[in-house]
Amino acid sequence: MELSSDFIQENQHFLRSCILYEVLQKKPIFDSYRNFCYTVGKDAMEYPDFEFWYYRFYQGDLDLDYDRSADPEPKALVDMPVALMKKITQNLDPVERTRLRTMNHAIKDVSDSFPPVFQKIEVSITDKELLWTLNNKSFSCFKEGSGSIRYKPNSSRYEKSKKFYIKNGLEHLALVQKMPNFQVNHVSVEVYDDTPNDVDLLPAPFNAKSAFILCHNMNQVVKTLSALNPGNLEKINIKMVFSRAPLAHHGRILETVQFKQAKRVDFPMSMEFNVENLANFSHLKSFECHMMSENGIQDVLRIRDIITTFEEFESCELDYMVRSDDFPILVFAEALGEEIRIRPFAEGKHRTITHRYQIPESTECLEFKIKEEEYHCLVNIIKTR
């Protein structure tokens, strides 16, 4: 039962006697303080004062009338020497520094002097939960009615909120993203269901070197891709969930600054490209994509001739199909002038082609390694000297 504030202020001996009782019970200080607050009220005494009396009694000094006014002013956390603050801060990981910087301005300034660099940040969203991982620390936010429940990493402790579960979780992720000089080597965003249009899957810009994006529709892909700062982004891997996007939609990705400044890009089989799209890949060092051919032999030669003009090119893998031919490897063989066994191999065996093409007026070559699959073939092209 909580006591009145007037009674507590007038009976400091009573409060100290309660603390002495907790000490005599040999309970840990945090358990003692929790029990103390439950007994006399949460506002009866601040923890630093409780701690003073607890350890005084614990050391055998049982004077309840001790006058603290003559004691030196207690040191606060902000009174800590800057050198010591830096020593503590540099031994914390980026996630721990995120919490530390919220304590006060002095500690925030010291914490921000160490650029937060994460190895990976992963975000996964379903129709019931949002999970995110910062390095090796996992967070979660679950849908509960119109609100949500958010769990802290490596803990069963949780906080309830009236906010929509996606917004609640992303707001806490944004605290990390907004740290000065925030950087991450790899970011992964996986969305397995449609999300409201007003939800930004990455609420603040990401300085990431590589990104994996798995989304339910093209709007989610473009919105997420646009949140990645193009100056740092080198590799992009995009996949679609249960969707075969129309060819006309691919232009939205190819027009982004992120794609135009990337060095390596992987596209899924659910996204078809044609030979005309290949010119958009001229700035890339490597890429993977699904390519549909309309004109067979003519398209094979166009692929070869277009790639010879790519100055930055190192390698690519094409999942190649011919719309009117069930054996595209035969088309490649004829176009490149290579002989190949016409009769299919036994089950489990695959026809292959290796072909070298000397790039005109150059010491470099394109090496083609082609492997037949059912109704399509995998074409690996490497630039060699």
Coordinates of C-alpha atoms in Angstrom, one line a residue:
M1 CA 0.0 0.0 0.0
E2 CA 1.5 3.4 -1.0
L3 CA 1.9 5.9 1.8
S4 CA 1.1 9.6 1.6
S5 CA 3.9 11.9 0.5
D6 CA 3.5 14.0 3.6
F7 CA 4.0 11.0 5.9
I8 CA 7.1 9.9 3.9
Q9 CA 8.7 13.4 4.0
E10 CA 8.2 13.6 7.8
N11 CA 9.4 10.0 8.5
Q12 CA 12.8 9.6 6.9
H13 CA 13.7 7.2 9.7
F14 CA 10.9 5.0 8.6
L15 CA 12.3 4.8 5.0
R16 CA 15.8 4.1 6.2
S17 CA 14.5 1.4 8.5
C18 CA 12.8 -0.2 5.5
I19 CA 16.1 -0.1 3.7
L20 CA 17.9 -1.6 6.7
Y21 CA 15.3 -4.4 6.7
E22 CA 16.0 -5.2 3.1
V23 CA 19.8 -5.3 3.8
L24 CA 19.2 -7.7 6.7
Q25 CA 17.2 -10.0 4.4
K26 CA 20.4 -10.2 2.3
K27 CA 18.6 -9.4 -0.9
P28 CA 20.4 -8.0 -4.0
I29 CA 20.2 -4.3 -4.2
F30 CA 18.0 -4.2 -7.3
D31 CA 15.5 -6.7 -5.8
S32 CA 15.6 -4.7 -2.6
Y33 CA 14.8 -1.4 -4.4
R34 CA 12.0 -3.0 -6.3
N35 CA 10.5 -4.4 -3.1
F36 CA 11.0 -1.0 -1.3
C37 CA 9.1 0.8 -4.1
Y38 CA 6.3 -1.7 -4.0
T39 CA 6.0 -1.2 -0.2
V40 CA 6.3 2.5 0.3
G41 CA 5.6 3.9 -3.2
K42 CA 7.7 4.5 -6.4
D43 CA 8.3 8.2 -5.6
A44 CA 9.4 7.7 -2.0
M45 CA 13.2 7.8 -2.8
E46 CA 15.3 8.0 -5.9
Y47 CA 17.6 5.0 -6.6
P48 CA 20.9 6.9 -6.0
D49 CA 19.7 7.8 -2.4
F50 CA 18.5 4.3 -1.8
E51 CA 21.9 2.9 -3.0
F52 CA 23.7 5.3 -0.6
W53 CA 21.8 4.0 2.5
Y54 CA 21.8 0.4 1.3
Y55 CA 25.6 0.1 1.1
R56 CA 26.1 2.2 4.3
F57 CA 24.0 -0.3 6.2
Y58 CA 25.5 -3.2 4.3
Q59 CA 29.0 -2.1 5.5
G60 CA 27.8 -2.1 9.1
D61 CA 27.2 1.6 9.7
L62 CA 23.6 1.6 11.1
D63 CA 23.3 5.3 12.1
L64 CA 19.9 6.4 10.9
D65 CA 20.5 10.0 11.8
Y66 CA 23.6 10.5 9.7
D67 CA 23.7 14.0 8.1
R68 CA 24.6 13.8 4.4
S69 CA 24.7 17.6 4.0
A70 CA 28.4 17.6 4.8
D71 CA 29.2 15.0 2.2
P72 CA 31.0 16.0 -1.1
E73 CA 28.7 16.6 -4.0
P74 CA 28.1 13.2 -5.6
K75 CA 29.6 12.7 -9.0
A76 CA 27.2 12.4 -11.9
L77 CA 27.9 10.4 -15.1
V78 CA 28.6 13.6 -17.0
D79 CA 31.4 14.4 -14.6
M80 CA 33.4 11.5 -15.9
P81 CA 36.5 12.5 -17.7
V82 CA 36.1 12.6 -21.5
A83 CA 39.1 10.2 -21.9
L84 CA 37.3 7.7 -19.7
M85 CA 34.0 8.2 -21.6
K86 CA 35.8 7.4 -24.8
K87 CA 37.5 4.3 -23.3
I88 CA 34.1 3.0 -22.3
T89 CA 32.4 3.9 -25.6
Q90 CA 35.0 2.4 -27.9
N91 CA 34.5 -1.0 -26.2
L92 CA 30.8 -1.0 -26.9
D93 CA 29.3 -2.4 -30.1
P94 CA 27.2 0.0 -32.4
V95 CA 23.9 -1.3 -31.0
E96 CA 25.1 -0.5 -27.4
R97 CA 26.3 2.9 -28.4
T98 CA 22.9 3.6 -29.9
R99 CA 21.4 3.3 -26.4
L100 CA 24.2 5.1 -24.7
R101 CA 23.9 8.2 -26.9
T102 CA 20.3 8.8 -25.7
M103 CA 21.4 9.4 -22.1
N104 CA 22.5 13.1 -22.4
H105 CA 24.3 15.5 -24.7
A106 CA 27.8 15.0 -23.3
I107 CA 27.7 11.2 -23.8
K108 CA 26.0 11.6 -27.1
D109 CA 28.8 13.7 -28.4
V110 CA 31.4 11.2 -27.3
S111 CA 29.4 8.3 -28.7
D112 CA 29.0 10.0 -32.0
S113 CA 32.8 10.4 -32.3
F114 CA 32.9 6.7 -33.1
P115 CA 31.3 6.1 -36.5
P116 CA 28.7 3.2 -36.2
V117 CA 29.7 0.6 -38.8
F118 CA 27.5 -2.6 -39.0
Q119 CA 28.4 -5.7 -40.8
K120 CA 24.8 -6.4 -41.6
I121 CA 21.3 -5.2 -41.0
E122 CA 18.4 -7.5 -41.9
V123 CA 14.7 -6.6 -41.9
S124 CA 11.9 -9.2 -42.5
I125 CA 8.2 -8.3 -42.7
T126 CA 5.1 -10.5 -42.8
D127 CA 1.4 -9.8 -42.2
K128 CA 1.9 -10.4 -38.4
E129 CA 5.5 -9.4 -37.5
L130 CA 8.5 -7.3 -38.2
L131 CA 11.9 -8.7 -37.4
W132 CA 15.2 -6.9 -37.6
T133 CA 18.7 -7.9 -36.8
L134 CA 21.6 -5.5 -36.1
N135 CA 24.8 -7.6 -36.4
N136 CA 24.0 -10.4 -34.0
K137 CA 21.3 -8.7 -32.0
S138 CA 17.7 -9.6 -33.0
F139 CA 14.6 -7.4 -32.4
S140 CA 11.0 -8.1 -33.0
C141 CA 7.6 -6.4 -33.2
F142 CA 4.4 -8.3 -33.4
K143 CA 0.9 -7.3 -34.4
E144 CA -1.6 -7.3 -31.5
G145 CA -5.1 -6.1 -32.6
S146 CA -4.6 -2.5 -34.0
G147 CA -1.4 -2.1 -31.9
S148 CA 1.8 -4.0 -31.4
I149 CA 4.2 -5.6 -28.9
R150 CA 8.0 -5.0 -29.3
Y151 CA 10.6 -7.3 -27.7
K152 CA 14.1 -6.3 -26.9
P153 CA 17.1 -8.4 -28.0
N154 CA 18.0 -11.5 -26.0
S155 CA 15.2 -10.8 -23.6
S156 CA 11.7 -11.7 -22.8
R157 CA 10.9 -8.1 -21.8
Y158 CA 8.5 -6.3 -24.1
E159 CA 6.7 -3.0 -24.5
K160 CA 3.1 -2.6 -25.8
S161 CA 2.1 0.2 -28.1
K162 CA -1.0 1.5 -29.9
K163 CA 1.1 2.0 -33.0
F164 CA 0.8 -0.3 -36.1
Y165 CA 3.5 -3.0 -35.7
I166 CA 5.4 -2.0 -38.8
K167 CA 5.6 1.6 -37.9
N168 CA 6.5 0.8 -34.3
G169 CA 9.4 -1.4 -35.3
L170 CA 10.7 0.8 -38.1
E171 CA 10.7 3.8 -35.7
H172 CA 13.2 2.0 -33.5
L173 CA 15.3 0.9 -36.5
A174 CA 15.4 4.6 -37.6
L175 CA 17.1 5.6 -34.4
V176 CA 20.1 3.5 -35.5
Q177 CA 20.0 4.8 -39.1
K178 CA 20.0 8.4 -38.0
M179 CA 23.3 8.1 -36.1
P180 CA 26.0 10.4 -37.6
N181 CA 28.2 8.6 -40.2
F182 CA 26.0 5.5 -40.0
Q183 CA 27.4 2.8 -42.3
V184 CA 26.5 -0.9 -43.0
N185 CA 28.3 -3.4 -45.2
H186 CA 25.1 -5.3 -46.2
V187 CA 21.4 -4.6 -45.8
S188 CA 18.7 -7.2 -46.4
V189 CA 15.0 -6.3 -46.7
E190 CA 12.5 -9.1 -47.1
V191 CA 8.7 -8.3 -47.4
Y192 CA 6.4 -11.3 -47.8
D193 CA 3.1 -9.4 -48.0
D194 CA 1.7 -6.1 -49.3
T195 CA 2.4 -3.2 -47.0
P196 CA 0.4 0.1 -46.6
N197 CA 1.5 2.7 -49.2
D198 CA 2.4 5.2 -46.5
V199 CA 5.0 2.9 -44.8
D200 CA 8.7 3.4 -45.8
L201 CA 10.4 0.0 -45.4
L202 CA 13.7 1.9 -44.8
P203 CA 12.6 5.1 -42.9
A204 CA 16.0 6.8 -43.2
P205 CA 18.7 6.6 -45.9
F206 CA 21.1 3.7 -45.8
N207 CA 24.8 3.9 -46.5
A208 CA 25.2 0.3 -47.6
K209 CA 27.7 -1.4 -49.8
S210 CA 25.5 -4.3 -50.8
A211 CA 21.7 -4.9 -50.6
F212 CA 19.3 -7.9 -51.0
I213 CA 15.7 -6.9 -51.7
L214 CA 12.9 -9.4 -51.7
C215 CA 9.5 -7.8 -52.1
H216 CA 5.9 -8.6 -53.0
N217 CA 5.5 -6.0 -55.8
M218 CA 7.5 -3.5 -57.9
N219 CA 6.4 -0.5 -55.8
Q220 CA 8.1 -2.0 -52.7
V221 CA 11.2 -2.8 -54.7
V222 CA 11.6 0.7 -56.1
K223 CA 10.8 2.4 -52.8
T224 CA 13.3 0.3 -50.9
L225 CA 16.0 0.7 -53.5
S226 CA 15.5 4.5 -53.5
A227 CA 16.3 4.6 -49.7
L228 CA 19.8 3.3 -50.4
N229 CA 22.4 6.0 -50.9
P230 CA 23.7 5.4 -54.4
G231 CA 27.2 6.7 -53.6
N232 CA 28.1 3.7 -51.5
L233 CA 26.0 1.0 -53.0
E234 CA 28.0 -1.4 -55.1
K235 CA 26.0 -4.6 -55.3
I236 CA 22.2 -5.1 -55.7
N237 CA 20.3 -8.5 -55.5
I238 CA 16.6 -8.2 -56.2
K239 CA 13.9 -10.9 -56.0
M240 CA 10.1 -10.9 -56.3
V241 CA 7.7 -13.0 -54.3
F242 CA 5.1 -14.9 -56.2
S243 CA 5.1 -12.3 -59.0
R244 CA 6.2 -12.2 -62.6
A245 CA 6.5 -8.5 -63.2
P246 CA 5.6 -7.2 -66.7
L247 CA 8.6 -6.3 -68.8
A248 CA 7.5 -2.6 -68.9
H249 CA 7.9 -2.4 -65.1
H250 CA 11.6 -3.2 -65.2
G251 CA 12.3 0.3 -66.5
R252 CA 11.5 1.7 -63.1
I253 CA 14.5 -0.2 -61.6
L254 CA 16.8 0.6 -64.5
E255 CA 16.0 4.3 -64.2
T256 CA 17.0 4.6 -60.6
V257 CA 20.3 6.2 -59.6
Q258 CA 21.1 3.2 -57.4
F259 CA 21.1 0.9 -60.4
K260 CA 23.0 3.3 -62.7
Q261 CA 25.8 3.6 -60.1
A262 CA 26.0 0.0 -59.0
K263 CA 28.8 -2.3 -60.0
R264 CA 27.1 -5.7 -59.7
V265 CA 23.4 -6.6 -60.0
D266 CA 21.5 -9.8 -59.7
F267 CA 17.9 -10.1 -61.0
P268 CA 15.6 -13.1 -60.4
M269 CA 14.0 -15.4 -63.0
S270 CA 10.6 -13.7 -62.3
M271 CA 11.9 -10.6 -64.1
E272 CA 12.4 -11.1 -67.9
F273 CA 14.7 -8.9 -69.9
N274 CA 15.1 -8.8 -73.7
V275 CA 18.2 -8.1 -75.7
E276 CA 17.3 -4.4 -76.1
N277 CA 17.5 -4.0 -72.3
L278 CA 21.1 -5.3 -72.3
A279 CA 22.5 -1.9 -73.2
N280 CA 21.4 -0.6 -69.8
F281 CA 24.0 -2.9 -68.2
S282 CA 27.0 -1.3 -69.8
H283 CA 28.3 0.3 -66.6
L284 CA 28.3 -3.0 -64.6
K285 CA 31.2 -5.2 -63.8
S286 CA 29.0 -8.3 -63.4
F287 CA 25.3 -9.2 -63.5
E288 CA 22.8 -12.0 -63.5
C289 CA 19.5 -11.9 -65.2
H290 CA 16.8 -13.9 -67.1
M291 CA 16.8 -13.1 -70.8
M292 CA 14.1 -13.9 -73.3
S293 CA 15.1 -14.1 -77.0
E294 CA 12.7 -13.4 -79.8
N295 CA 15.0 -13.8 -82.8
G296 CA 17.2 -16.8 -81.9
I297 CA 20.5 -16.7 -83.8
Q298 CA 20.3 -12.9 -84.4
D299 CA 19.9 -12.2 -80.7
V300 CA 22.8 -14.4 -79.7
L301 CA 25.1 -12.4 -82.0
R302 CA 23.6 -9.1 -80.7
I303 CA 24.3 -10.2 -77.1
R304 CA 27.9 -11.0 -78.0
D305 CA 28.4 -7.7 -79.9
I306 CA 26.8 -5.5 -77.2
I307 CA 28.8 -7.0 -74.4
T308 CA 32.1 -6.4 -76.3
T309 CA 31.4 -2.6 -76.0
F310 CA 31.1 -2.8 -72.1
E311 CA 34.4 -1.2 -70.8
E312 CA 33.8 -2.2 -67.1
F313 CA 32.5 -5.7 -67.9
E314 CA 34.1 -8.7 -66.1
S315 CA 31.5 -11.5 -66.1
C316 CA 27.8 -12.3 -66.3
E317 CA 25.3 -15.2 -66.1
L318 CA 22.3 -15.2 -68.4
D319 CA 19.4 -17.6 -67.9
Y320 CA 18.6 -17.7 -71.6
M321 CA 15.4 -18.8 -73.3
V322 CA 14.2 -18.6 -76.9
R323 CA 10.4 -18.0 -77.1
S324 CA 9.9 -20.2 -80.2
D325 CA 12.5 -22.9 -79.5
D326 CA 12.7 -25.6 -76.8
F327 CA 16.5 -26.1 -77.3
P328 CA 18.2 -22.7 -77.0
I329 CA 21.6 -24.3 -76.7
L330 CA 21.3 -25.4 -80.3
V331 CA 20.6 -21.8 -81.2
F332 CA 23.8 -20.7 -79.4
A333 CA 25.8 -23.4 -81.1
E334 CA 24.7 -22.4 -84.6
A335 CA 25.2 -18.7 -83.9
L336 CA 28.7 -19.2 -82.5
G337 CA 29.7 -21.7 -85.1
E338 CA 30.3 -24.5 -82.5
E339 CA 29.5 -28.2 -83.1
I340 CA 27.2 -29.9 -80.6
R341 CA 25.6 -33.3 -80.3
I342 CA 22.1 -33.0 -81.6
R343 CA 20.6 -36.0 -79.8
P344 CA 19.9 -35.2 -76.1
F345 CA 22.2 -36.8 -73.5
A346 CA 21.0 -39.5 -71.0
E347 CA 19.1 -38.4 -68.0
G348 CA 21.2 -36.4 -65.6
K349 CA 23.6 -35.4 -68.3
H350 CA 23.8 -32.0 -69.9
R351 CA 25.1 -30.7 -73.2
T352 CA 27.7 -27.9 -72.9
I353 CA 29.6 -25.5 -75.1
T354 CA 32.8 -23.6 -74.5
H355 CA 33.5 -20.8 -77.0
R356 CA 36.1 -18.0 -77.1
Y357 CA 35.5 -14.8 -79.1
Q358 CA 38.3 -12.4 -79.8
I359 CA 37.1 -8.8 -79.3
P360 CA 37.9 -6.8 -82.5
E361 CA 40.9 -4.5 -82.2
S362 CA 41.6 -5.7 -78.6
T363 CA 43.8 -8.2 -76.8
E364 CA 40.8 -9.3 -74.8
C365 CA 38.4 -12.2 -75.4
L366 CA 34.9 -13.2 -74.3
E367 CA 34.7 -16.8 -73.1
F368 CA 31.3 -18.4 -73.3
K369 CA 30.4 -21.4 -71.2
I370 CA 26.9 -22.7 -71.9
K371 CA 25.1 -25.4 -70.1
E372 CA 21.8 -26.8 -71.3
E373 CA 18.9 -27.0 -68.9
E374 CA 15.3 -28.0 -69.5
Y375 CA 13.8 -25.5 -72.1
H376 CA 16.6 -22.9 -71.3
C377 CA 20.3 -22.7 -70.9
L378 CA 22.8 -21.0 -68.5
V379 CA 25.2 -18.8 -70.3
N380 CA 28.4 -17.7 -68.4
I381 CA 30.4 -15.0 -70.1
I382 CA 33.8 -13.9 -68.8
K383 CA 36.2 -11.3 -70.2
T384 CA 39.7 -12.7 -70.4
R385 CA 43.1 -11.5 -71.7

